[in-house]
Amino acid sequence: MTKSGRSASVKRDMDDIIQTCDAIESRKFNPFLLDISEALRILRLHSEHLKSLQDHLLDMRALSKIARVVGLQSANLRFQSSSLFVDPETVKQKIESLSRQQLAEFLLLSWHPIVEIEQLTSATVKEALSYWNQLLSFFERRRRLDLGPLTAPSAAGLEELGEAGLVEAKTFNKRLLEFWDELRQRVSPNGVIDYWSFVRTSQFSETVARAQFVSFLVTYGYATMQRDGDNIILRPNEKPSLPTSGSPLSFPISIPREGS
Amino acid sequence: MTEPASTPSLYSERLKRAAHMLFFKRGKIPGARSWELKAGLGKGYSTVIEQLDEVLKDLDLEVKKAEAAVGDDTPVEEGYRYFVRLRGTLTPKEARMSGWRIDNLAALAACLALLVSKQGKVERKELEEAVAHKAGRWRSLTLMDTFLRTGYLEEDEEGLLRLGWRTKAELDLQSLMMLVAESKPESPTLEPEAEEGKAGEEVDSQAST
């Protein structure tokens, strides 16, 4: 075998061992799935061909992972010999076969809920008062934090609050109605429009916002949404009307970032 | 009729203080840590706690010592938390009156039994699937969040779920496992589960719309 081929084989074998150990650690497999002596034999076999620092690090990592699996095997044996041991598959089958009433009763028979009270006591009031008395003034604490001169508070207008993202410039209902108007104006003569041509814009965030408004239009009965093969068609209603028959249905639509 | 002679207790004042410390919730987690009790009651705090346990017996309450929550870095001997809990158990009616739904109790029982059988660690997805079998998919997601928030389950740094501090304090897991292992399913005529399950799924699907 060539030198590079040998190196690739070493890496592959060690990666396999590490991945198996990782799966065991995350409880995907039984710890006894890994044959420890076989894994160690593989590591020993490759030990003479470890050349670079990377190879040695990989070997060390595999060895430490095997050690952790040995630890899990030991814990597993200790657990199996304890009174809490029941085979997981048996438990799963039992749980599936039991009724909710039975399961709840089993919990209640083993449950001793904690008793706790949430209210003020004279002790906590005293503690709070002592804290308050010891608390430095706001200006003193601020001075110690070295935050610089204090600017006097001033009133902020709606515009400033809107710019800071604290207040919506328009109410939600007003925006929804404007959006409904836009939808009605943009439909084709037969009264429908393709979902993506209506929702998609050059800005991803705006596309998401428009998709959200469309979902509200449909939920509140301002428009209907239909599937036409791979296409999704939007049809604005003349008046908001909620369907009276049938049950509502969730229809998730993913928005690809690159497509917006 | 004569009044029963009151036996003066050496610990009466400290007993009251211990009761205050254990009953009144001061932080996120109820009860008190060993070092808090030591600071509040003195070195002989364990004797005071034993006496409080005796006093609470008549009220069907007890003092429970449990391992402190994960992340606490105090020494092992001080890494315990003491709680006051019910000595006996609740009836289904009492549990309902204190805000627990039968569905939620059943889901918690299923989660804990599965977790214990897997040696205390399991992937969240596996628990969700087990609960979804009884309660529906959407509810299983919210129930899992609720159990995590209330401390019955904990999520570790590897994303695996394990038993939370509240489970260690409140549950007799040995008894739960024994009950599950020895159980037999109810006869189908008594079990309205199929219809209830269907109704639950309908509610879930509407809620997700």
Short mmCIF file of C-alpha atoms in Angstrom, two decimals:
data_model
loop_
_atom_site.label_atom_id
_atom_site.label_comp_id
_atom_site.label_asym_id
_atom_site.label_seq_id
_atom_site.Cartn_x
_atom_site.Cartn_y
_atom_site.Cartn_z
CA MET A 1 0.00 0.00 0.00
CA THR A 2 1.28 3.51 -0.82
CA LYS A 3 2.06 6.00 1.92
CA SER A 4 -0.92 8.25 1.09
CA GLY A 5 -3.24 5.25 0.82
CA ARG A 6 -2.12 4.00 4.23
CA SER A 7 -2.67 7.45 5.73
CA ALA A 8 -6.22 7.63 4.30
CA SER A 9 -6.99 4.18 5.68
CA VAL A 10 -5.74 5.20 9.16
CA LYS A 11 -7.89 8.31 9.10
CA ARG A 12 -10.98 6.44 7.89
CA ASP A 13 -10.71 3.74 10.56
CA MET A 14 -10.21 6.24 13.35
CA ASP A 15 -13.06 8.42 12.13
CA ASP A 16 -15.30 5.35 12.13
CA ILE A 17 -14.37 4.55 15.72
CA ILE A 18 -14.89 8.16 16.83
CA GLN A 19 -18.28 8.40 15.11
CA THR A 20 -19.48 5.12 16.64
CA CYS A 21 -18.36 6.29 20.08
CA ASP A 22 -20.12 9.65 19.58
CA ALA A 23 -23.35 7.87 18.62
CA ILE A 24 -23.09 5.69 21.72
CA GLU A 25 -22.45 8.73 23.91
CA SER A 26 -25.56 10.45 22.57
CA ARG A 27 -27.56 7.31 23.50
CA LYS A 28 -28.25 6.31 19.90
CA PHE A 29 -26.75 2.84 20.39
CA ASN A 30 -26.16 0.40 23.21
CA PRO A 31 -22.61 0.87 24.64
CA PHE A 32 -21.96 -2.86 24.15
CA LEU A 33 -22.34 -2.41 20.39
CA LEU A 34 -18.69 -1.41 20.26
CA ASP A 35 -16.22 -4.28 20.53
CA ILE A 36 -13.57 -2.59 22.66
CA SER A 37 -10.82 -5.14 22.05
CA GLU A 38 -11.40 -4.94 18.28
CA ALA A 39 -11.31 -1.12 18.37
CA LEU A 40 -8.07 -1.20 20.36
CA ARG A 41 -6.64 -3.78 17.94
CA ILE A 42 -7.33 -1.37 15.05
CA LEU A 43 -5.66 1.50 16.90
CA ARG A 44 -2.66 -0.73 17.70
CA LEU A 45 -2.46 -1.84 14.07
CA HIS A 46 -2.21 1.74 12.88
CA SER A 47 0.07 2.97 15.67
CA GLU A 48 3.24 2.34 13.64
CA HIS A 49 1.95 4.37 10.71
CA LEU A 50 1.14 7.55 12.61
CA LYS A 51 3.46 10.15 11.18
CA SER A 52 2.05 13.66 11.52
CA LEU A 53 0.84 15.50 14.59
CA GLN A 54 -2.69 15.34 13.15
CA ASP A 55 -2.51 11.53 13.07
CA HIS A 56 -1.37 11.37 16.68
CA LEU A 57 -4.11 13.75 17.77
CA LEU A 58 -6.70 11.65 15.96
CA ASP A 59 -5.35 8.51 17.63
CA MET A 60 -5.53 10.20 21.03
CA ARG A 61 -9.08 11.35 20.38
CA ALA A 62 -10.17 7.85 19.35
CA LEU A 63 -8.54 6.36 22.45
CA SER A 64 -10.24 8.86 24.77
CA LYS A 65 -13.60 8.19 23.09
CA ILE A 66 -13.14 4.43 23.58
CA ALA A 67 -12.35 5.09 27.25
CA ARG A 68 -15.63 7.00 27.59
CA VAL A 69 -17.55 4.12 26.02
CA VAL A 70 -15.90 1.75 28.52
CA GLY A 71 -17.17 4.12 31.23
CA LEU A 72 -20.67 3.93 29.76
CA GLN A 73 -20.49 0.12 29.62
CA SER A 74 -19.52 0.09 33.28
CA ALA A 75 -22.39 2.46 34.16
CA ASN A 76 -24.74 0.31 32.12
CA LEU A 77 -23.76 -2.82 34.07
CA ARG A 78 -24.14 -1.01 37.38
CA PHE A 79 -27.56 0.28 36.30
CA GLN A 80 -28.67 -3.19 35.15
CA SER A 81 -27.85 -4.61 38.55
CA SER A 82 -29.87 -1.85 40.27
CA SER A 83 -33.56 -2.08 41.13
CA LEU A 84 -34.37 0.68 38.62
CA PHE A 85 -33.42 -1.45 35.63
CA VAL A 86 -36.13 -2.27 33.14
CA ASP A 87 -35.39 -2.90 29.49
CA PRO A 88 -36.08 0.35 27.51
CA GLU A 89 -37.99 -1.50 24.79
CA THR A 90 -40.23 -3.16 27.37
CA VAL A 91 -40.90 0.22 28.97
CA LYS A 92 -41.72 1.70 25.56
CA GLN A 93 -44.19 -1.10 24.81
CA LYS A 94 -45.75 -0.80 28.26
CA ILE A 95 -46.19 2.96 27.87
CA GLU A 96 -47.82 2.50 24.47
CA SER A 97 -50.22 -0.13 25.78
CA LEU A 98 -51.23 1.78 28.93
CA SER A 99 -54.06 4.30 28.96
CA ARG A 100 -53.51 7.91 29.92
CA GLN A 101 -55.57 7.35 33.06
CA GLN A 102 -53.34 4.45 34.13
CA LEU A 103 -50.14 6.36 33.46
CA ALA A 104 -51.42 9.38 35.39
CA GLU A 105 -52.37 7.14 38.33
CA PHE A 106 -48.90 5.58 38.38
CA LEU A 107 -47.34 9.01 38.53
CA LEU A 108 -49.69 10.11 41.29
CA LEU A 109 -48.81 7.02 43.35
CA SER A 110 -45.11 7.92 43.15
CA TRP A 111 -45.44 11.69 43.39
CA HIS A 112 -44.87 13.80 46.50
CA PRO A 113 -45.19 17.41 45.31
CA ILE A 114 -43.16 20.13 46.98
CA VAL A 115 -45.01 22.51 49.28
CA GLU A 116 -44.03 26.14 48.84
CA ILE A 117 -45.46 29.51 49.76
CA GLU A 118 -44.89 32.74 47.91
CA GLN A 119 -45.59 35.81 50.02
CA LEU A 120 -43.97 38.55 52.05
CA THR A 121 -42.83 37.77 55.56
CA SER A 122 -41.62 40.18 58.20
CA ALA A 123 -38.13 38.73 57.77
CA THR A 124 -38.05 39.40 54.03
CA VAL A 125 -39.49 42.89 54.55
CA LYS A 126 -36.73 43.63 57.08
CA GLU A 127 -34.14 42.28 54.68
CA ALA A 128 -35.53 44.41 51.85
CA LEU A 129 -35.60 47.52 54.06
CA SER A 130 -32.02 47.00 55.13
CA TYR A 131 -31.01 46.60 51.47
CA TRP A 132 -32.86 49.80 50.56
CA ASN A 133 -31.22 51.75 53.37
CA GLN A 134 -27.77 50.57 52.37
CA LEU A 135 -28.33 51.25 48.68
CA LEU A 136 -26.34 54.23 47.38
CA SER A 137 -28.16 56.98 45.56
CA PHE A 138 -28.65 56.66 41.80
CA PHE A 139 -26.20 59.49 41.09
CA GLU A 140 -23.56 57.98 43.38
CA ARG A 141 -23.84 54.56 41.69
CA ARG A 142 -23.74 56.22 38.28
CA ARG A 143 -20.66 58.21 39.22
CA ARG A 144 -18.88 55.00 40.28
CA LEU A 145 -19.67 53.37 36.94
CA ASP A 146 -17.97 56.29 35.21
CA LEU A 147 -20.62 56.72 32.53
CA GLY A 148 -19.79 60.36 31.79
CA PRO A 149 -22.07 63.41 32.05
CA LEU A 150 -25.76 62.79 32.52
CA THR A 151 -27.93 64.14 29.70
CA ALA A 152 -31.29 65.42 30.77
CA PRO A 153 -34.22 63.34 29.51
CA SER A 154 -36.26 64.85 26.68
CA ALA A 155 -39.52 63.95 25.02
CA ALA A 156 -39.43 61.70 21.95
CA GLY A 157 -41.98 62.00 19.19
CA LEU A 158 -43.77 59.14 17.46
CA GLU A 159 -41.45 59.45 14.50
CA GLU A 160 -38.35 58.95 16.65
CA LEU A 161 -39.95 56.02 18.46
CA GLY A 162 -40.88 54.51 15.09
CA GLU A 163 -37.30 54.88 13.87
CA ALA A 164 -36.05 53.15 17.01
CA GLY A 165 -38.45 50.29 16.29
CA LEU A 166 -40.38 50.86 19.54
CA VAL A 167 -43.67 51.95 17.98
CA GLU A 168 -45.33 50.92 14.75
CA ALA A 169 -45.97 53.93 12.54
CA LYS A 170 -49.33 52.50 11.49
CA THR A 171 -51.65 50.22 13.36
CA PHE A 172 -51.69 46.60 12.31
CA ASN A 173 -55.27 46.75 11.05
CA LYS A 174 -54.54 49.78 8.90
CA ARG A 175 -51.54 48.06 7.33
CA LEU A 176 -53.55 44.92 6.73
CA LEU A 177 -56.26 46.89 4.92
CA GLU A 178 -53.67 48.69 2.80
CA PHE A 179 -52.15 45.34 1.92
CA TRP A 180 -55.59 44.01 0.95
CA ASP A 181 -56.07 47.05 -1.34
CA GLU A 182 -52.68 46.38 -2.94
CA LEU A 183 -53.63 42.75 -3.53
CA ARG A 184 -56.92 43.74 -5.18
CA GLN A 185 -55.16 46.22 -7.43
CA ARG A 186 -52.49 43.79 -8.57
CA VAL A 187 -54.66 40.81 -9.50
CA SER A 188 -55.06 39.84 -13.15
CA PRO A 189 -58.40 40.36 -14.97
CA ASN A 190 -59.56 36.91 -13.83
CA GLY A 191 -59.13 38.05 -10.20
CA VAL A 192 -56.10 35.98 -9.16
CA ILE A 193 -52.36 36.49 -8.72
CA ASP A 194 -49.44 34.13 -8.24
CA TYR A 195 -48.38 34.02 -4.57
CA TRP A 196 -44.65 34.47 -5.21
CA SER A 197 -45.04 37.31 -7.71
CA PHE A 198 -47.06 39.17 -5.07
CA VAL A 199 -44.91 38.35 -2.03
CA ARG A 200 -41.38 38.37 -3.42
CA THR A 201 -39.31 41.55 -3.27
CA SER A 202 -35.60 42.30 -3.58
CA GLN A 203 -35.26 42.48 0.22
CA PHE A 204 -35.53 39.17 2.12
CA SER A 205 -36.86 40.83 5.29
CA GLU A 206 -39.58 42.58 3.30
CA THR A 207 -40.52 39.31 1.57
CA VAL A 208 -40.94 37.67 4.98
CA ALA A 209 -43.05 40.60 6.20
CA ARG A 210 -45.27 40.43 3.10
CA ALA A 211 -45.66 36.65 3.49
CA GLN A 212 -46.74 37.23 7.07
CA PHE A 213 -49.37 39.77 5.99
CA VAL A 214 -50.66 37.38 3.33
CA SER A 215 -51.08 34.70 5.99
CA PHE A 216 -53.16 37.14 8.05
CA LEU A 217 -55.24 38.14 4.99
CA VAL A 218 -56.04 34.46 4.38
CA THR A 219 -56.67 33.66 8.06
CA TYR A 220 -59.03 36.63 8.51
CA GLY A 221 -60.94 35.88 5.29
CA TYR A 222 -59.70 38.85 3.19
CA ALA A 223 -58.36 36.45 0.57
CA THR A 224 -58.26 32.80 -0.30
CA MET A 225 -55.24 30.69 -1.18
CA GLN A 226 -55.36 27.76 -3.58
CA ARG A 227 -52.81 25.33 -4.95
CA ASP A 228 -52.62 24.98 -8.69
CA GLY A 229 -50.06 22.25 -9.34
CA ASP A 230 -46.75 23.66 -8.13
CA ASN A 231 -48.14 27.20 -8.05
CA ILE A 232 -49.95 28.93 -5.22
CA ILE A 233 -52.74 31.28 -6.26
CA LEU A 234 -54.09 34.20 -4.23
CA ARG A 235 -57.64 35.48 -4.78
CA PRO A 236 -58.79 38.57 -2.83
CA ASN A 237 -62.35 38.46 -1.52
CA GLU A 238 -64.73 41.34 -2.16
CA LYS A 239 -65.62 41.37 1.52
CA PRO A 240 -63.82 39.65 4.39
CA SER A 241 -65.57 36.32 4.84
CA LEU A 242 -64.48 33.41 6.99
CA PRO A 243 -65.31 29.90 5.72
CA THR A 244 -68.27 28.44 7.59
CA SER A 245 -67.82 24.83 6.50
CA GLY A 246 -64.84 22.49 6.85
CA SER A 247 -62.00 22.81 9.30
CA PRO A 248 -59.09 25.28 9.04
CA LEU A 249 -55.85 23.89 7.69
CA SER A 250 -52.23 24.84 8.25
CA PHE A 251 -50.24 25.38 5.07
CA PRO A 252 -46.56 26.04 5.73
CA ILE A 253 -44.62 27.83 2.99
CA SER A 254 -40.86 28.04 3.24
CA ILE A 255 -39.21 31.20 1.95
CA PRO A 256 -35.85 30.52 0.33
CA ARG A 257 -33.38 33.32 1.00
CA GLU A 258 -31.67 33.08 -2.35
CA GLY A 259 -34.99 33.29 -4.20
CA SER A 260 -36.04 36.59 -2.68
CA MET B 1 -60.83 18.72 80.41
CA THR B 2 -57.20 19.55 80.92
CA GLU B 3 -54.93 21.14 78.37
CA PRO B 4 -52.17 18.81 77.12
CA ALA B 5 -48.90 19.76 78.71
CA SER B 6 -46.73 21.47 76.14
CA THR B 7 -43.24 20.02 76.03
CA PRO B 8 -40.79 22.89 75.80
CA SER B 9 -38.40 22.19 72.98
CA LEU B 10 -34.82 23.29 72.97
CA TYR B 11 -35.15 23.97 69.30
CA SER B 12 -38.54 25.71 69.18
CA GLU B 13 -37.19 29.05 67.90
CA ARG B 14 -34.84 27.40 65.44
CA LEU B 15 -37.67 25.12 64.41
CA LYS B 16 -39.79 28.09 63.41
CA ARG B 17 -36.90 29.60 61.53
CA ALA B 18 -36.32 26.30 59.70
CA ALA B 19 -39.99 26.12 58.74
CA HIS B 20 -39.83 29.68 57.37
CA MET B 21 -36.71 28.90 55.39
CA LEU B 22 -38.16 25.76 53.84
CA PHE B 23 -41.73 26.88 53.20
CA PHE B 24 -41.23 30.36 51.82
CA LYS B 25 -39.83 30.49 48.33
CA ARG B 26 -36.99 33.00 48.08
CA GLY B 27 -35.34 32.23 44.78
CA LYS B 28 -36.29 30.43 41.59
CA ILE B 29 -36.11 27.04 43.30
CA PRO B 30 -38.03 26.41 46.54
CA GLY B 31 -36.48 25.05 49.73
CA ALA B 32 -33.06 25.86 51.15
CA ARG B 33 -29.51 24.70 50.56
CA SER B 34 -27.46 22.97 53.30
CA TRP B 35 -25.18 25.97 53.73
CA GLU B 36 -28.16 28.34 53.98
CA LEU B 37 -29.64 26.21 56.75
CA LYS B 38 -26.27 26.04 58.47
CA ALA B 39 -25.99 29.83 58.32
CA GLY B 40 -29.56 30.35 59.52
CA LEU B 41 -29.85 27.58 62.12
CA GLY B 42 -26.32 26.90 63.25
CA LYS B 43 -24.17 23.79 63.19
CA GLY B 44 -26.84 21.46 64.53
CA TYR B 45 -29.19 22.26 61.67
CA SER B 46 -29.67 18.60 60.76
CA THR B 47 -31.17 17.89 64.21
CA VAL B 48 -33.54 20.83 63.78
CA ILE B 49 -34.56 19.53 60.37
CA GLU B 50 -35.21 16.07 61.83
CA GLN B 51 -37.40 17.63 64.49
CA LEU B 52 -39.28 19.69 61.89
CA ASP B 53 -39.83 16.48 59.92
CA GLU B 54 -41.41 14.92 63.04
CA VAL B 55 -43.67 17.93 63.54
CA LEU B 56 -44.78 17.89 59.90
CA LYS B 57 -45.67 14.19 60.03
CA ASP B 58 -49.14 14.96 61.43
CA LEU B 59 -49.84 17.21 58.45
CA ASP B 60 -48.83 14.50 55.95
CA LEU B 61 -45.73 16.51 55.05
CA GLU B 62 -42.04 15.68 55.26
CA VAL B 63 -38.64 17.26 54.78
CA LYS B 64 -36.84 15.81 51.78
CA LYS B 65 -33.11 16.09 51.15
CA ALA B 66 -32.21 16.04 47.46
CA GLU B 67 -29.13 16.66 45.37
CA ALA B 68 -28.76 20.35 44.50
CA ALA B 69 -29.38 21.57 40.96
CA VAL B 70 -26.71 21.08 38.31
CA GLY B 71 -24.26 23.93 37.97
CA ASP B 72 -23.94 24.53 41.69
CA ASP B 73 -20.27 24.46 42.54
CA THR B 74 -20.40 23.94 46.28
CA PRO B 75 -18.62 21.02 47.99
CA VAL B 76 -20.41 17.63 47.88
CA GLU B 77 -21.35 17.60 51.58
CA GLU B 78 -23.03 20.99 51.18
CA GLY B 79 -24.48 20.31 47.73
CA TYR B 80 -27.92 19.27 49.01
CA ARG B 81 -31.17 21.13 49.01
CA TYR B 82 -33.93 20.55 51.54
CA PHE B 83 -37.61 20.78 50.56
CA VAL B 84 -40.92 20.31 52.32
CA ARG B 85 -43.05 17.92 50.33
CA LEU B 86 -46.17 15.82 50.67
CA ARG B 87 -45.46 12.64 52.63
CA GLY B 88 -48.36 10.77 51.03
CA THR B 89 -49.71 11.10 47.52
CA LEU B 90 -52.48 13.04 45.79
CA THR B 91 -55.69 11.53 44.41
CA PRO B 92 -56.49 12.24 40.73
CA LYS B 93 -59.20 14.65 41.88
CA GLU B 94 -56.79 16.56 44.12
CA ALA B 95 -54.23 16.72 41.31
CA ARG B 96 -56.86 18.14 38.94
CA MET B 97 -57.85 20.72 41.56
CA SER B 98 -54.25 21.90 41.80
CA GLY B 99 -54.15 22.54 38.06
CA TRP B 100 -52.80 19.30 36.64
CA ARG B 101 -54.50 17.68 33.66
CA ILE B 102 -54.60 13.90 33.49
CA ASP B 103 -52.98 14.12 30.04
CA ASN B 104 -50.04 16.08 31.42
CA LEU B 105 -49.53 13.69 34.32
CA ALA B 106 -49.60 10.74 31.90
CA ALA B 107 -47.08 12.45 29.62
CA LEU B 108 -44.77 13.15 32.56
CA ALA B 109 -45.04 9.52 33.71
CA ALA B 110 -44.16 8.31 30.21
CA CYS B 111 -41.19 10.70 29.94
CA LEU B 112 -39.77 9.76 33.32
CA ALA B 113 -40.21 6.01 32.83
CA LEU B 114 -38.46 6.17 29.46
CA LEU B 115 -35.68 8.37 30.81
CA VAL B 116 -35.01 6.08 33.76
CA SER B 117 -34.99 3.00 31.51
CA LYS B 118 -32.36 4.75 29.37
CA GLN B 119 -30.20 5.42 32.42
CA GLY B 120 -31.28 9.01 32.83
CA LYS B 121 -30.34 10.44 29.41
CA VAL B 122 -32.32 10.47 26.20
CA GLU B 123 -32.69 12.53 23.03
CA ARG B 124 -35.52 15.06 23.15
CA LYS B 125 -36.95 13.72 19.88
CA GLU B 126 -37.38 10.24 21.32
CA LEU B 127 -39.34 11.55 24.30
CA GLU B 128 -41.46 13.77 22.04
CA GLU B 129 -42.35 10.78 19.88
CA ALA B 130 -43.35 8.72 22.91
CA VAL B 131 -45.56 11.52 24.25
CA ALA B 132 -46.98 12.31 20.79
CA HIS B 133 -48.28 8.73 20.65
CA LYS B 134 -50.71 9.61 23.46
CA ALA B 135 -51.12 13.37 23.38
CA GLY B 136 -50.60 14.42 19.76
CA ARG B 137 -47.54 16.01 18.19
CA TRP B 138 -48.23 19.65 18.98
CA ARG B 139 -49.03 19.04 22.59
CA SER B 140 -45.96 16.86 22.99
CA LEU B 141 -43.78 19.84 21.97
CA THR B 142 -45.40 22.22 24.44
CA LEU B 143 -45.44 19.62 27.22
CA MET B 144 -41.73 19.03 26.80
CA ASP B 145 -41.08 22.77 27.16
CA THR B 146 -43.29 22.85 30.25
CA PHE B 147 -41.44 19.95 31.88
CA LEU B 148 -38.12 21.66 31.16
CA ARG B 149 -39.34 25.00 32.50
CA THR B 150 -40.76 23.53 35.70
CA GLY B 151 -37.61 21.52 36.45
CA TYR B 152 -38.92 17.99 35.90
CA LEU B 153 -36.48 17.63 33.00
CA GLU B 154 -33.16 19.29 32.22
CA GLU B 155 -31.26 19.67 28.98
CA ASP B 156 -27.50 19.18 29.14
CA GLU B 157 -24.78 20.75 27.02
CA GLU B 158 -24.98 17.87 24.50
CA GLY B 159 -28.69 18.54 23.94
CA LEU B 160 -29.77 15.36 25.74
CA LEU B 161 -32.61 15.41 28.25
CA ARG B 162 -32.16 14.12 31.79
CA LEU B 163 -33.99 14.10 35.11
CA GLY B 164 -34.43 17.58 36.56
CA TRP B 165 -34.08 18.79 40.14
CA ARG B 166 -37.83 18.67 40.73
CA THR B 167 -38.04 15.02 39.69
CA LYS B 168 -35.26 14.16 42.14
CA ALA B 169 -37.09 16.04 44.88
CA GLU B 170 -40.66 14.92 44.21
CA LEU B 171 -40.67 11.52 42.51
CA ASP B 172 -40.17 8.06 43.92
CA LEU B 173 -38.74 6.68 40.69
CA GLN B 174 -38.33 3.17 42.04
CA SER B 175 -42.05 2.98 42.75
CA LEU B 176 -42.91 4.46 39.33
CA MET B 177 -40.74 1.94 37.50
CA MET B 178 -42.17 -0.91 39.54
CA LEU B 179 -45.72 0.19 38.70
CA VAL B 180 -44.95 0.52 34.99
CA ALA B 181 -43.11 -2.82 34.87
CA GLU B 182 -45.90 -4.69 36.64
CA SER B 183 -48.74 -2.97 34.77
CA LYS B 184 -51.27 -4.60 32.50
CA PRO B 185 -53.26 -2.62 29.94
CA GLU B 186 -56.89 -1.89 30.77
CA SER B 187 -59.56 -3.81 28.86
CA PRO B 188 -60.47 -2.00 25.61
CA THR B 189 -64.12 -1.52 26.61
CA LEU B 190 -63.12 0.69 29.52
CA GLU B 191 -60.66 2.77 27.47
CA PRO B 192 -62.12 5.72 25.55
CA GLU B 193 -58.61 6.67 24.46
CA ALA B 194 -58.99 6.15 20.72
CA GLU B 195 -61.77 8.68 20.46
CA GLU B 196 -60.15 11.09 22.90
CA GLY B 197 -56.88 10.84 20.98
CA LYS B 198 -58.67 11.65 17.77
CA ALA B 199 -60.37 14.64 19.34
CA GLY B 200 -57.04 15.79 20.74
CA GLU B 201 -55.44 15.64 17.31
CA GLU B 202 -58.27 17.71 15.85
CA VAL B 203 -57.81 20.37 18.49
CA ASP B 204 -54.08 20.35 17.85
CA SER B 205 -54.48 20.70 14.09
CA GLN B 206 -56.83 23.66 14.57
CA ALA B 207 -54.53 25.28 17.08
CA SER B 208 -51.67 25.09 14.61
CA THR B 209 -53.62 26.82 11.86
#
